[in-house]
Coordinates of C-alpha atoms in Angstrom, one line a residue:
X1 CA 17.0 -15.4 18.7
X2 CA 17.3 -12.2 16.2
X3 CA 19.9 -10.2 17.1
X4 CA 18.7 -6.5 17.8
X5 CA 19.5 -3.8 15.6
X6 CA 21.5 -0.6 17.1
X7 CA 24.3 1.6 16.9
X8 CA 26.6 -0.9 18.7
X9 CA 25.8 -3.8 16.2
X10 CA 26.1 -1.3 13.4
X11 CA 29.9 -0.5 14.9
X12 CA 30.5 -4.2 15.7
X13 CA 29.6 -5.3 12.0
X14 CA 31.5 -2.3 10.6
X15 CA 34.7 -4.0 12.0
X16 CA 34.1 -7.2 10.0
X17 CA 33.3 -5.2 6.9
X18 CA 29.7 -6.1 7.2
X19 CA 30.1 -9.8 6.7
X20 CA 28.7 -11.3 9.6
X21 CA 25.5 -9.9 9.5
X22 CA 22.9 -12.4 10.6
X23 CA 20.1 -13.5 8.3
X24 CA 17.2 -11.5 8.5
X25 CA 14.6 -14.4 8.0
X26 CA 14.5 -17.8 7.1
X27 CA 13.3 -19.7 3.9
X28 CA 12.5 -23.2 4.7
X29 CA 10.6 -25.6 2.8
X30 CA 7.1 -25.8 3.1
X31 CA 5.7 -28.6 6.0
X32 CA 2.7 -30.6 5.3
X33 CA 0.3 -28.9 7.5
X34 CA -0.2 -25.4 9.0
X35 CA -2.6 -23.9 11.2
X36 CA -3.0 -21.1 8.6
X37 CA -1.6 -20.3 5.3
X38 CA -1.2 -16.7 4.0
X39 CA -1.0 -16.4 0.4
X40 CA 0.5 -13.6 -0.8
X41 CA 4.4 -12.2 0.6
X42 CA 3.8 -8.6 0.1
X43 CA 3.3 -6.2 3.1
X44 CA -0.4 -7.0 3.7
X45 CA 0.2 -10.6 3.8
X46 CA 3.5 -10.3 6.2
X47 CA 1.6 -8.1 8.5
X48 CA -1.3 -10.3 8.6
X49 CA 1.1 -13.3 9.7
X50 CA 2.8 -11.0 12.1
X51 CA -0.5 -10.0 14.0
X52 CA -1.5 -13.8 14.0
X53 CA 1.4 -14.4 15.7
X54 CA 1.7 -11.6 18.1
X55 CA -1.7 -11.1 19.2
X56 CA -3.7 -14.3 18.6
X57 CA -1.0 -16.9 19.5
X58 CA -0.9 -18.8 16.3
X59 CA 2.8 -19.7 15.4
X60 CA 2.2 -22.4 12.9
X61 CA 1.6 -20.2 10.2
X62 CA 3.0 -20.1 6.3
X63 CA 3.3 -17.1 4.1
X64 CA 3.7 -18.4 0.7
X65 CA 5.0 -16.2 -2.3
X66 CA 4.9 -16.8 -6.0
X67 CA 7.8 -14.8 -6.7
X68 CA 10.1 -13.0 -4.0
X69 CA 9.5 -11.6 -0.7
X70 CA 8.1 -7.8 -1.6
X71 CA 8.6 -8.2 -5.4
X72 CA 4.9 -7.6 -6.2
X73 CA 2.9 -4.3 -5.5
X74 CA 4.6 -3.4 -2.4
X75 CA 7.7 -2.9 -4.1
X76 CA 6.1 -1.4 -7.1
X77 CA 4.4 1.7 -5.8
X78 CA 5.1 5.5 -5.1
X79 CA 5.0 4.7 -1.3
X80 CA 2.6 7.4 -0.2
X81 CA 0.9 7.0 3.4
X82 CA -2.2 9.3 4.3
X83 CA -5.6 9.0 6.0
X84 CA -7.6 11.6 4.5
X85 CA -10.4 9.9 3.1
X86 CA -13.9 11.1 2.8
X87 CA -16.4 8.3 4.1
X88 CA -16.5 7.5 7.7
X89 CA -15.6 3.6 7.0
X90 CA -12.4 4.6 4.8
X91 CA -11.3 7.2 7.5
X92 CA -11.7 4.4 10.4
X93 CA -9.6 2.1 8.4
X94 CA -6.8 4.3 7.1
X95 CA -6.2 6.3 10.3
X96 CA -6.2 3.0 12.3
X97 CA -3.2 2.1 9.8
X98 CA -1.5 5.7 9.9
X99 CA -1.2 5.4 13.9
X100 CA 0.6 2.0 13.3
X101 CA 2.8 3.4 10.6
X102 CA 3.9 6.0 13.0
X103 CA 5.3 3.4 15.7
X104 CA 6.3 0.8 13.2
X105 CA 10.1 1.5 13.2
X106 CA 10.3 0.9 16.9
X107 CA 8.1 -1.9 16.9
X108 CA 9.9 -3.7 14.3
X109 CA 13.4 -2.5 15.4
X110 CA 13.9 -1.9 11.8
X111 CA 14.0 1.4 10.1
X112 CA 10.8 1.9 7.5
X113 CA 12.0 5.3 7.0
X114 CA 8.8 6.8 7.6
X115 CA 8.7 10.5 6.7
X116 CA 6.0 12.5 8.0
X117 CA 6.7 15.2 5.1
X118 CA 2.7 16.0 4.4
X119 CA 0.5 15.4 1.5
X120 CA -0.9 18.5 -0.4
X121 CA -4.0 17.8 -2.8
X122 CA -4.3 20.5 -5.5
X123 CA -7.7 21.7 -6.7
X124 CA -7.9 22.8 -10.2
X125 CA -11.6 23.8 -10.6
X126 CA -14.3 25.3 -8.7
X127 CA -15.8 21.9 -8.3
X128 CA -12.9 20.4 -6.8
X129 CA -12.5 23.2 -4.3
X130 CA -16.1 22.5 -3.1
X131 CA -15.3 18.6 -3.0
X132 CA -11.9 19.1 -1.0
X133 CA -13.4 21.4 1.4
X134 CA -16.1 18.9 2.0
X135 CA -13.7 16.4 2.5
X136 CA -11.8 18.4 4.8
X137 CA -14.9 19.0 6.9
X138 CA -15.4 15.1 6.7
X139 CA -11.8 14.3 7.8
X140 CA -12.2 16.7 10.9
X141 CA -15.2 15.2 12.1
X142 CA -13.4 12.1 12.2
X143 CA -10.6 13.5 14.1
X144 CA -8.0 13.3 11.1
X145 CA -6.0 16.5 10.7
X146 CA -6.7 18.3 7.6
X147 CA -6.5 21.9 6.3
X148 CA -7.4 24.2 3.3
X149 CA -4.6 25.9 1.5
X150 CA -5.4 29.3 -0.4
X151 CA -3.3 29.2 -3.6
X152 CA -0.8 31.8 -2.0
X153 CA -0.3 29.1 0.7
X154 CA 0.2 26.4 -1.9
X155 CA 3.0 28.6 -3.3
X156 CA 4.7 28.6 0.1
X157 CA 4.5 25.1 0.6
X158 CA 5.9 24.1 -3.1
X159 CA 7.8 27.4 -4.2
X160 CA 8.5 25.5 -7.6
X161 CA 4.7 25.2 -8.6
X162 CA 3.2 27.6 -11.5
X163 CA 0.1 28.6 -10.3
X164 CA -1.4 29.3 -13.5
X165 CA -0.8 25.7 -14.4
X166 CA -0.1 26.4 -17.8
X167 CA -3.4 27.6 -18.3
X168 CA -4.9 24.3 -18.2
X169 CA -4.4 23.4 -14.6
X170 CA -4.9 26.4 -12.7
X171 CA -4.2 26.0 -8.8
X172 CA -7.4 27.4 -7.0
X173 CA -6.3 25.8 -3.7
X174 CA -5.7 22.6 -1.8
X175 CA -5.8 20.5 1.4
X176 CA -3.1 19.5 3.3
X177 CA -2.5 16.5 6.0
X178 CA 0.6 17.2 7.5
X179 CA 1.1 13.6 9.4
X180 CA 1.1 12.4 5.8
X181 CA 4.1 11.2 4.1
X182 CA 6.2 8.5 2.6
X183 CA 7.9 5.2 3.8
X184 CA 10.6 2.9 2.2
X185 CA 8.5 0.1 0.7
X186 CA 11.1 -2.7 0.7
X187 CA 11.9 -1.8 4.3
X188 CA 8.6 -2.5 5.3
X189 CA 8.4 -6.1 3.6
X190 CA 11.9 -6.8 5.2
X191 CA 11.2 -5.5 8.7
X192 CA 7.8 -7.3 9.0
X193 CA 9.3 -10.6 7.4
X194 CA 12.4 -10.4 10.2
X195 CA 9.6 -9.9 13.0
X196 CA 7.7 -13.0 11.4
X197 CA 10.5 -14.9 11.2
X198 CA 11.4 -14.5 14.8
X199 CA 7.8 -15.6 15.9
X200 CA 8.2 -19.1 13.9
X201 CA 6.3 -18.2 11.1
X202 CA 7.5 -20.0 7.6
X203 CA 8.2 -17.7 4.7
X204 CA 8.2 -19.5 1.7
X205 CA 9.0 -17.8 -1.6
X206 CA 9.0 -19.2 -5.1
X207 CA 6.0 -21.2 -4.4
X208 CA 3.1 -20.4 -6.4
X209 CA -0.5 -21.2 -6.1
X210 CA -2.1 -23.7 -8.2
X211 CA -5.5 -24.5 -6.7
X212 CA -7.2 -25.2 -3.5
X213 CA -8.7 -28.4 -2.0
X214 CA -12.2 -27.7 -0.8
X215 CA -14.6 -30.4 0.9
X216 CA -18.2 -30.0 1.7
X217 CA -17.7 -25.8 0.9
X218 CA -15.0 -25.8 3.5
X219 CA -11.1 -25.0 2.4
X220 CA -8.9 -28.4 3.8
X221 CA -5.6 -27.5 1.8
X222 CA -3.8 -25.7 -0.6
X223 CA -1.9 -27.0 -3.7
X224 CA 1.4 -25.2 -4.8
X225 CA 4.3 -25.7 -6.9
X226 CA 6.1 -26.9 -3.8
X227 CA 3.6 -29.7 -2.9
X228 CA 0.4 -30.0 -1.3
X229 CA -0.1 -28.1 2.1
X230 CA -3.0 -28.9 4.7
X231 CA -4.9 -26.2 6.3
X232 CA -8.2 -25.4 7.3
X233 CA -7.6 -21.5 6.8
X234 CA -6.3 -19.4 4.2
X235 CA -5.9 -15.9 4.0
X236 CA -5.9 -14.7 0.3
X237 CA -3.5 -11.4 0.3
X238 CA -2.5 -10.7 -3.4
X239 CA -2.6 -7.6 -5.5
X240 CA -3.3 -7.7 -8.8
X241 CA -4.2 -11.7 -9.3
X242 CA -6.9 -12.0 -6.4
X243 CA -9.4 -12.5 -9.2
X244 CA -7.4 -15.4 -10.4
X245 CA -7.1 -17.4 -6.9
X246 CA -11.2 -16.6 -6.6
X247 CA -11.6 -18.5 -10.0
X248 CA -9.5 -21.3 -8.8
X249 CA -11.5 -21.5 -5.5
X250 CA -14.7 -21.6 -7.3
X251 CA -16.4 -18.1 -7.1
X252 CA -15.8 -14.6 -8.7
X253 CA -14.9 -11.1 -7.4
X254 CA -15.8 -8.0 -8.7
X255 CA -12.7 -6.5 -9.4
X256 CA -11.1 -4.9 -12.6
X257 CA -7.2 -5.6 -12.5
X258 CA -5.1 -3.0 -14.5
X259 CA -1.4 -1.8 -14.4
X260 CA -1.1 1.4 -12.6
X261 CA 1.9 3.3 -13.7
X262 CA 4.8 5.0 -12.2
X263 CA 7.8 6.9 -12.8
X264 CA 11.2 8.1 -11.7
X265 CA 14.0 10.8 -12.7
X266 CA 17.2 11.2 -12.5
X267 CA 18.6 12.2 -9.2
X268 CA 18.5 16.1 -7.9
X269 CA 19.1 18.1 -5.3
X270 CA 16.3 18.3 -2.6
X271 CA 13.5 20.8 -4.0
X272 CA 10.2 18.9 -3.4
X273 CA 9.7 18.8 0.3
X274 CA 5.8 17.3 0.1
X275 CA 3.9 14.8 -1.5
X276 CA 1.7 16.7 -4.0
X277 CA -1.0 15.2 -5.4
X278 CA -3.2 16.5 -8.6
X279 CA -6.3 14.3 -8.7
X280 CA -8.0 16.0 -11.7
X281 CA -5.0 15.2 -13.9
X282 CA -3.6 12.2 -12.1
X283 CA -0.2 13.4 -11.5
X284 CA 1.4 12.9 -8.0
X285 CA 5.2 13.7 -7.3
X286 CA 7.4 13.5 -4.5
X287 CA 11.2 13.2 -4.1
X288 CA 13.2 10.3 -2.6
X289 CA 16.0 10.3 -0.5
X290 CA 18.4 9.9 -3.2
X291 CA 17.0 12.7 -5.0
X292 CA 15.1 10.9 -7.8
X293 CA 11.5 12.5 -8.4
X294 CA 8.9 9.9 -7.9
X295 CA 6.0 10.1 -10.1
X296 CA 2.6 8.4 -10.0
X297 CA 0.8 8.1 -13.0
X298 CA -2.7 6.5 -13.6
X299 CA -4.1 3.2 -14.9
X300 CA -5.0 1.8 -18.3
X301 CA -8.3 1.8 -19.4
X302 CA -8.6 -1.9 -20.1
X303 CA -7.8 -4.9 -17.9
X304 CA -4.3 -6.4 -18.2
X305 CA -1.6 -7.9 -16.3
X306 CA 1.6 -6.4 -17.7
X307 CA 4.2 -4.9 -15.6
X308 CA 4.5 -1.7 -18.0
X309 CA 1.4 -0.3 -19.0
X310 CA 0.6 1.7 -22.1
X311 CA 2.8 4.9 -23.1
X312 CA -0.2 7.5 -23.2
X313 CA -1.0 7.2 -19.8
X314 CA 2.5 8.4 -18.8
X315 CA 2.7 11.0 -21.6
X316 CA -0.5 12.6 -20.4
X317 CA 0.9 12.5 -16.6
X318 CA 4.2 13.9 -17.5
X319 CA 2.2 16.6 -19.8
X320 CA 0.4 17.9 -17.0
X321 CA 3.9 17.9 -14.3
X322 CA 5.5 20.1 -17.1
X323 CA 2.7 22.5 -17.0
X324 CA 2.8 22.6 -12.9
X325 CA 6.2 22.6 -12.9
X326 CA 8.0 24.2 -15.8
X327 CA 11.2 23.4 -13.9
X328 CA 11.3 19.9 -14.7
X329 CA 10.6 20.1 -18.3
X330 CA 14.3 19.2 -18.9
X331 CA 14.6 16.5 -16.6
X332 CA 15.2 12.9 -18.0
X333 CA 12.9 10.0 -16.7
X334 CA 15.3 7.1 -15.5
X335 CA 12.6 4.3 -14.9
X336 CA 9.2 3.5 -15.6
X337 CA 7.1 0.4 -14.4
X338 CA 3.5 -0.7 -14.1
X339 CA 1.8 -2.7 -10.7
X340 CA -1.1 -4.8 -11.4
X341 CA -3.9 -3.6 -8.8
X342 CA -7.1 -4.8 -8.5
X343 CA -9.9 -2.1 -8.1
X344 CA -13.6 -2.8 -7.1
X345 CA -16.4 -0.8 -8.6
X346 CA -16.3 1.8 -5.7
X347 CA -12.8 2.0 -5.2
X348 CA -12.6 0.4 -1.8
X349 CA -11.2 -3.0 -0.6
X350 CA -12.7 -6.3 0.2
X351 CA -11.9 -7.4 3.7
X352 CA -13.7 -10.4 5.3
X353 CA -15.0 -13.9 5.0
X354 CA -15.4 -15.2 1.4
X355 CA -17.7 -18.0 0.0
X356 CA -15.8 -20.7 1.0
X357 CA -15.5 -21.5 4.7
X358 CA -12.0 -20.8 6.3
X359 CA -11.0 -18.9 3.2
X360 CA -10.8 -15.1 3.8
X361 CA -10.3 -12.3 1.6
X362 CA -7.7 -9.0 1.8
X363 CA -8.0 -7.5 -1.8
X364 CA -9.1 -5.2 -4.2
X365 CA -7.1 -2.1 -2.8
X366 CA -6.9 0.0 -5.9
X367 CA -4.1 2.6 -5.2
X368 CA -4.8 2.6 -1.5
X369 CA -2.8 -0.9 -0.7
X370 CA 0.6 0.4 0.4
X371 CA -0.7 3.0 2.8
X372 CA -2.9 0.6 4.7
X373 CA -0.4 -1.8 5.1
X374 CA -0.3 -2.2 8.8
X375 CA -3.9 -1.5 9.4
X376 CA -5.1 -3.8 6.9
X377 CA -3.1 -6.7 8.2
X378 CA -3.9 -5.8 11.8
X379 CA -7.8 -6.0 11.1
X380 CA -7.4 -8.8 8.7
X381 CA -5.4 -11.1 11.0
X382 CA -8.3 -10.5 13.8
X383 CA -10.9 -11.4 11.2
X384 CA -9.0 -14.7 10.2
X385 CA -8.4 -16.1 13.7
X386 CA -11.9 -15.2 14.9
X387 CA -14.0 -16.2 11.8
X388 CA -15.9 -12.8 11.9
X389 CA -15.1 -9.4 10.5
X390 CA -13.1 -7.0 12.7
X391 CA -15.5 -4.0 13.5
X392 CA -13.4 -1.8 11.1
X393 CA -13.0 -4.5 8.5
X394 CA -17.2 -5.0 8.5
X395 CA -18.1 -2.3 5.8
X396 CA -15.6 -3.8 3.5
X397 CA -17.2 -7.2 3.3
X398 CA -18.1 -8.8 -0.2
X399 CA -21.7 -8.8 0.8
X400 CA -21.7 -5.0 0.1
X401 CA -21.9 -5.5 -3.6
X402 CA -25.2 -7.7 -3.0
X403 CA -26.7 -5.2 -0.4
X404 CA -25.6 -2.0 -2.3
X405 CA -24.1 -0.4 0.8
X406 CA -20.9 0.7 -1.1
X407 CA -18.1 2.9 0.1
X408 CA -17.6 5.2 -2.9
X409 CA -14.4 6.6 -2.6
X410 CA -14.0 7.6 -6.3
X411 CA -13.0 11.4 -6.5
X412 CA -13.6 11.8 -2.6
X413 CA -10.5 10.2 -2.0
X414 CA -8.4 13.0 -3.8
X415 CA -7.4 10.7 -6.7
X416 CA -10.2 8.8 -8.6
X417 CA -9.5 5.1 -10.2

């Protein structure tokens, strides 16, 4: 039985110098057979296992992770949460997720530090103004909060911004979603891991997938660095390497894998109170609770699996940041990293069945993965348990690349990749 976190448990453990906290989750060796194996111990994989156990009654589940829990893209992103996407299908998916974010800390009894500080998308050209206003109208039709801001409104929200944008990026207005914000990424992984472990899910780290057993078109097992595991249900929930796993299973996915870069600065006093995104120049910025500026940059223009990315991407981003916020010209950057993202041609994910029976796909999220974490896992668990797409997941099936019913979120989502 996992102990409940509370002010009383905090005081009790403080008296013993915090040396007696219960282990948050167990890390057993894999069993010979499971009812379902989830490949990928990031947020999406853990949430999938959580809802498979909680809502569908499956308890003999393994989550296998090549590295350490949450050490992939869950821990390598800029933690933005929002739902103001353009198209109906995306709006349904991300709004479903945002509603789960709003109750996550209470549900998990784990503080994920979800902060609804709002997300502001800037418009720098007349075309961006038109697109942004169209997206606001679309958001409102889908019941998503979204407002248009004139330049003076933007200045009130972000006093340090230079509305001239250095002459290159003039601010002509923007949209704001006030329910959007940020969360603590590793706390999300830890919270779901703790909840999964309490329900009997095996979380197996340092366990790389080496291949799949497939008989008559049906998956029957997973070959791993820790031995062979029998199962007839496998969920592929990895970021950055879904194409590699698909190749192991004998099919191809329409994804590009590229490093997406981010940076953090030295800590300063609170000065940025929203998340501010500039889609046209691909530079977005927020401030962590420690005071660091968290800056999101773009992806490399070519495929790669490095976790640092190329210098011109960060140089272009920082140049734009300095023109929009001249105050930051003397800030020093402390860290820079890249997370490998799998991106589909229409900038929307793949959720659903695969060409192999018993194998399911949840991948291709591009830059939308973190914000969709709870909703993605919730509808994917339903898909895995019932062997058919959840109604929200159905438009995101792999088959859309054959039928042509794409969900083109390039540019419409505020940031294009």
